[in-house]
Each structure stands twice: as C-alpha cells, then as structure tokens.
PDB file of C-alpha atoms in Angstrom:
ATOM      1  CA  MET A  83     -30.240  38.600  28.727  1.00  0.00           C
ATOM      2  CA  ARG A  84     -27.316  36.656  27.302  1.00  0.00           C
ATOM      3  CA  ASN A  85     -26.558  36.578  23.573  1.00  0.00           C
ATOM      4  CA  PRO A  86     -26.610  33.147  21.948  1.00  0.00           C
ATOM      5  CA  GLU A  87     -23.186  31.833  20.982  1.00  0.00           C
ATOM      6  CA  PRO A  88     -22.275  32.630  17.379  1.00  0.00           C
ATOM      7  CA  TYR A  89     -20.594  29.233  16.902  1.00  0.00           C
ATOM      8  CA  GLN A  90     -21.965  25.820  17.637  1.00  0.00           C
ATOM      9  CA  ARG A  91     -19.944  23.893  20.210  1.00  0.00           C
ATOM     10  CA  LEU A  92     -18.362  20.595  19.210  1.00  0.00           C
ATOM     11  CA  ASP A  93     -19.988  17.650  20.921  1.00  0.00           C
ATOM     12  CA  ARG A  94     -17.275  14.977  21.119  1.00  0.00           C
ATOM     13  CA  ASN A  95     -19.858  12.207  21.670  1.00  0.00           C
ATOM     14  CA  HIS A  96     -21.910  13.104  18.599  1.00  0.00           C
ATOM     15  CA  GLN A  97     -21.719  10.498  15.816  1.00  0.00           C
ATOM     16  CA  ARG A  98     -20.463  12.054  12.592  1.00  0.00           C
ATOM     17  CA  ASP A  99     -21.201  10.700   9.156  1.00  0.00           C
ATOM     18  CA  PHE A 100     -18.578   8.512   7.437  1.00  0.00           C
ATOM     19  CA  SER A 101     -20.624   7.528   4.383  1.00  0.00           C
ATOM     20  CA  PRO A 102     -19.154   8.310   0.943  1.00  0.00           C
ATOM     21  CA  LEU A 103     -20.588  11.065  -1.225  1.00  0.00           C
ATOM     22  CA  GLN A 104     -21.252  11.296  -4.933  1.00  0.00           C
ATOM     23  CA  VAL A 105     -20.069  14.632  -6.365  1.00  0.00           C
ATOM     24  CA  GLY A 106     -21.055  14.551 -10.017  1.00  0.00           C
ATOM     25  CA  LYS A 107     -19.543  11.325 -11.333  1.00  0.00           C
ATOM     26  CA  HIS A 108     -16.813  11.183  -8.664  1.00  0.00           C
ATOM     27  CA  THR A 109     -16.921   9.313  -5.354  1.00  0.00           C
ATOM     28  CA  VAL A 110     -15.710  11.229  -2.306  1.00  0.00           C
ATOM     29  CA  ARG A 111     -14.939   9.595   1.031  1.00  0.00           C
ATOM     30  CA  ARG A 112     -15.336  11.734   4.129  1.00  0.00           C
ATOM     31  CA  THR A 113     -13.315  11.177   7.278  1.00  0.00           C
ATOM     32  CA  PRO A 114     -14.103  13.311  10.340  1.00  0.00           C
ATOM     33  CA  LEU A 115     -10.982  14.417  12.210  1.00  0.00           C
ATOM     34  CA  ARG A 116     -11.246  13.323  15.822  1.00  0.00           C
ATOM     35  CA  GLY A 117     -11.517  16.144  18.352  1.00  0.00           C
ATOM     36  CA  THR A 118     -12.017  18.846  15.708  1.00  0.00           C
ATOM     37  CA  PRO A 119     -15.024  20.089  13.763  1.00  0.00           C
ATOM     38  CA  TYR A 120     -13.212  19.391  10.471  1.00  0.00           C
ATOM     39  CA  THR A 121     -13.751  16.637   7.929  1.00  0.00           C
ATOM     40  CA  VAL A 122     -11.229  15.432   5.344  1.00  0.00           C
ATOM     41  CA  TYR A 123     -12.767  14.830   1.922  1.00  0.00           C
ATOM     42  CA  SER A 124     -10.811  12.279  -0.176  1.00  0.00           C
ATOM     43  CA  THR A 125     -11.538  12.002  -3.897  1.00  0.00           C
ATOM     44  CA  LEU A 126     -11.376   8.348  -4.979  1.00  0.00           C
ATOM     45  CA  HIS A 127     -10.367   7.072  -8.401  1.00  0.00           C
ATOM     46  CA  GLY A 128     -10.193   3.349  -9.075  1.00  0.00           C
ATOM     47  CA  GLY A 129      -9.963   2.453  -5.393  1.00  0.00           C
ATOM     48  CA  ALA A 130      -7.037   4.838  -4.784  1.00  0.00           C
ATOM     49  CA  VAL A 131      -7.123   8.259  -3.155  1.00  0.00           C
ATOM     50  CA  ALA A 132      -6.604  10.831  -5.920  1.00  0.00           C
ATOM     51  CA  GLY A 133      -6.677  13.922  -3.694  1.00  0.00           C
ATOM     52  CA  ARG A 134      -7.617  15.283  -0.276  1.00  0.00           C
ATOM     53  CA  GLN A 135      -8.994  18.569   0.987  1.00  0.00           C
ATOM     54  CA  LEU A 136     -10.752  20.015   4.027  1.00  0.00           C
ATOM     55  CA  SER A 137     -13.446  22.002   2.220  1.00  0.00           C
ATOM     56  CA  TYR A 138     -16.410  20.369   0.516  1.00  0.00           C
ATOM     57  CA  PRO A 139     -15.204  19.429  -2.996  1.00  0.00           C
ATOM     58  CA  SER A 140     -16.793  20.668  -6.189  1.00  0.00           C
ATOM     59  CA  GLN A 141     -16.898  18.742  -9.466  1.00  0.00           C
ATOM     60  CA  ASP A 142     -13.957  20.817 -10.718  1.00  0.00           C
ATOM     61  CA  ASP A 143     -11.917  19.935  -7.613  1.00  0.00           C
ATOM     62  CA  CYS A 144     -12.613  16.228  -8.128  1.00  0.00           C
ATOM     63  CA  ALA A 145     -11.747  16.405 -11.843  1.00  0.00           C
ATOM     64  CA  LYS A 146      -8.480  18.218 -11.018  1.00  0.00           C
ATOM     65  CA  HIS A 147      -7.524  15.593  -8.410  1.00  0.00           C
ATOM     66  CA  VAL A 148      -8.257  12.710 -10.810  1.00  0.00           C
ATOM     67  CA  ALA A 149      -6.292  14.363 -13.652  1.00  0.00           C
ATOM     68  CA  GLN A 150      -3.277  14.906 -11.366  1.00  0.00           C
ATOM     69  CA  HIS A 151      -3.530  11.328 -10.117  1.00  0.00           C
ATOM     70  CA  LEU A 152      -3.583   9.929 -13.660  1.00  0.00           C
ATOM     71  CA  THR A 153      -0.601  12.082 -14.678  1.00  0.00           C
ATOM     72  CA  CYS A 154       1.440  11.036 -11.638  1.00  0.00           C
ATOM     73  CA  SER A 155       0.582   7.350 -11.990  1.00  0.00           C
ATOM     74  CA  ARG A 156       1.690   7.394 -15.643  1.00  0.00           C
ATOM     75  CA  ARG A 157       5.026   8.970 -14.746  1.00  0.00           C
ATOM     76  CA  ALA A 158       5.842   7.023 -11.590  1.00  0.00           C
ATOM     77  CA  PRO A 159       7.003   3.408 -11.918  1.00  0.00           C
ATOM     78  CA  ASP A 160       5.475   0.722  -9.742  1.00  0.00           C
ATOM     79  CA  LEU A 161       7.725   0.834  -6.672  1.00  0.00           C
ATOM     80  CA  ALA A 162       6.614  -2.547  -5.331  1.00  0.00           C
ATOM     81  CA  ALA A 163       7.535  -4.263  -8.606  1.00  0.00           C
ATOM     82  CA  LEU A 164      10.970  -2.615  -8.613  1.00  0.00           C
ATOM     83  CA  LEU A 165      11.614  -3.690  -5.021  1.00  0.00           C
ATOM     84  CA  ASP A 166      10.456  -7.257  -5.745  1.00  0.00           C
ATOM     85  CA  THR A 167      12.722  -7.489  -8.785  1.00  0.00           C
ATOM     86  CA  ALA A 168      15.689  -6.205  -6.802  1.00  0.00           C
ATOM     87  CA  LEU A 169      14.978  -8.602  -3.925  1.00  0.00           C
ATOM     88  CA  HIS A 170      14.658 -11.561  -6.318  1.00  0.00           C
ATOM     89  CA  ALA A 171      18.019 -10.702  -7.844  1.00  0.00           C
ATOM     90  CA  ARG A 172      19.633 -10.406  -4.398  1.00  0.00           C
ATOM     91  CA  ILE A 173      18.235 -13.794  -3.316  1.00  0.00           C
ATOM     92  CA  VAL A 174      19.510 -15.512  -6.468  1.00  0.00           C
ATOM     93  CA  GLU A 175      22.909 -13.837  -6.026  1.00  0.00           C
ATOM     94  CA  ALA A 176      23.119 -14.984  -2.393  1.00  0.00           C
ATOM     95  CA  LEU A 177      22.272 -18.548  -3.406  1.00  0.00           C
ATOM     96  CA  ARG A 178      25.062 -18.520  -5.992  1.00  0.00           C
ATOM     97  CA  LEU A 179      27.540 -18.155  -3.131  1.00  0.00           C
ATOM     98  CA  ARG A 180      26.256 -21.079  -1.036  1.00  0.00           C
ATOM     99  CA  GLU A 181      23.232 -23.276  -0.355  1.00  0.00           C
ATOM    100  CA  MET A 182      20.820 -21.980   2.270  1.00  0.00           C
ATOM    101  CA  ASP A 183      17.549 -22.924   3.857  1.00  0.00           C
ATOM    102  CA  ALA A 184      14.623 -20.518   4.286  1.00  0.00           C
ATOM    103  CA  ARG A 185      15.653 -19.492   7.817  1.00  0.00           C
ATOM    104  CA  ASP A 186      19.143 -18.490   6.694  1.00  0.00           C
ATOM    105  CA  LEU A 187      17.698 -16.410   3.884  1.00  0.00           C
ATOM    106  CA  CYS A 188      15.217 -14.740   6.252  1.00  0.00           C
ATOM    107  CA  SER A 189      17.951 -13.738   8.664  1.00  0.00           C
ATOM    108  CA  ARG A 190      20.127 -12.492   5.809  1.00  0.00           C
ATOM    109  CA  PHE A 191      17.423 -10.282   4.279  1.00  0.00           C
ATOM    110  CA  ASP A 192      15.547  -9.357   7.498  1.00  0.00           C
ATOM    111  CA  LEU A 193      12.284 -10.910   6.318  1.00  0.00           C
ATOM    112  CA  ARG A 194       9.757 -13.125   8.042  1.00  0.00           C
ATOM    113  CA  ILE A 195       9.451 -16.735   7.000  1.00  0.00           C
ATOM    114  CA  THR A 196       5.823 -16.150   5.953  1.00  0.00           C
ATOM    115  CA  SER A 197       6.915 -13.546   3.402  1.00  0.00           C
ATOM    116  CA  MET A 198      10.035 -15.455   2.278  1.00  0.00           C
ATOM    117  CA  ARG A 199       8.369 -18.786   1.413  1.00  0.00           C
ATOM    118  CA  PRO A 200       6.146 -17.385  -1.387  1.00  0.00           C
ATOM    119  CA  LEU A 201       9.169 -15.596  -2.869  1.00  0.00           C
ATOM    120  CA  LEU A 202      11.189 -18.805  -2.863  1.00  0.00           C
ATOM    121  CA  ALA A 203       8.293 -20.770  -4.375  1.00  0.00           C
ATOM    122  CA  LEU A 204       8.018 -18.168  -7.142  1.00  0.00           C
ATOM    123  CA  LEU A 205      11.752 -18.321  -7.881  1.00  0.00           C
ATOM    124  CA  VAL A 206      11.610 -22.138  -7.986  1.00  0.00           C
ATOM    125  CA  SER A 207       8.617 -22.065 -10.360  1.00  0.00           C
ATOM    126  CA  GLU A 208      10.530 -19.646 -12.632  1.00  0.00           C
ATOM    127  CA  ASN A 209      13.523 -22.068 -12.565  1.00  0.00           C
ATOM    128  CA  ARG A 210      15.831 -19.379 -11.198  1.00  0.00           C
ATOM    129  CA  ILE A 211      16.753 -21.479  -8.146  1.00  0.00           C
ATOM    130  CA  VAL A 212      16.633 -25.183  -7.224  1.00  0.00           C
ATOM    131  CA  ARG A 213      14.830 -26.668  -4.236  1.00  0.00           C
ATOM    132  CA  ARG A 214      16.007 -29.937  -2.719  1.00  0.00           C
ATOM    133  CA  GLY A 215      16.137 -31.524   0.711  1.00  0.00           C
ATOM    134  CA  THR A 216      13.218 -32.717   2.801  1.00  0.00           C
ATOM    135  CA  ALA A 217       9.690 -31.352   2.868  1.00  0.00           C
ATOM    136  CA  ARG A 218      10.183 -30.052   6.412  1.00  0.00           C
ATOM    137  CA  ARG A 219      13.513 -28.374   5.714  1.00  0.00           C
ATOM    138  CA  PRO A 220      14.097 -27.587   2.057  1.00  0.00           C
ATOM    139  CA  ILE A 221      17.487 -26.329   0.949  1.00  0.00           C
ATOM    140  CA  TYR A 222      17.731 -23.829  -1.875  1.00  0.00           C
ATOM    141  CA  SER A 223      20.625 -23.261  -4.258  1.00  0.00           C
ATOM    142  CA  SER A 224      21.360 -21.603  -7.539  1.00  0.00           C
ATOM    143  CA  HIS A 225      21.699 -23.574 -10.768  1.00  0.00           C
ATOM    144  CA  VAL A 226      25.297 -22.434 -11.092  1.00  0.00           C
ATOM    145  CA  LEU A 227      27.459 -23.224  -8.063  1.00  0.00           C
TER     146      LEU A 227
END
C-alpha cells in the first residue's frame, strides 16, 4: 500500500482567486504567481501599493506597510512633476534659439507628437511661448528672440 503524498500537487489549470481581501481596515490585493503555488499579497493605500509579501498579511503587517509608505511619500518629491518642469524649461530654452514646429521639437526631445502637443498647448496657455502659423502646421517661438 502506497503512502499518500504529503504535499498537494500544483494543478496548473486550476483557477486561483484574484479577489481583494479585507484585513482589518486595510485592503490587500492577491496575485497568484504563475507556475508556482505562491501568492503575492499587496497592501493597498489610496490606490497605491504600500507593501508586498508572500505570506498572508496580518493587521500589524498592513499597518507597518502603510506607515512606511506614508513616510516615504512625504520624503520623496514627485518625480513626474520634476521631470515635467525640467522638460518645460528645456522646450522654452530651445525655442529661444529658433522657431520650430511640433515635429522639430519631437525629434529634438525624442517624444511622440501625441505627447508633445499637450505640452505645447500648456506652455502657450501659460504665455511662456507663442504659437503662430496655420492651424495645420503651427510654429512655436519664445517671446524673446
């Protein structure tokens, strides 16, 4: 007579649960790792992931992750805002040298036209640059030439 296996075999076709959990007052998202029996538990705080772990989280674990997340978010500046500010300054500086259309600016800054047009519209609305030319091909320049 054969002994039963001490561990349950992983069935790769078995559907595993993705639904979020409520641990105390904290929301925890679970993500099964494909091809393994493990699940990653992500503690959420305000729509952002505050912490991750492989074991089932307790209320203390969730509180620790949220406290660390709040401390780090207070210390760290908003990187996207810093990059946008730097890019705006570089665009205005480039337009001080010569007039350019949107395609020239895209090739200069390695951006797509779909991401450059909103930036240019914002700079025009803030009166940092001037837009002239036709509707199909606007030309941008700085106030000071």
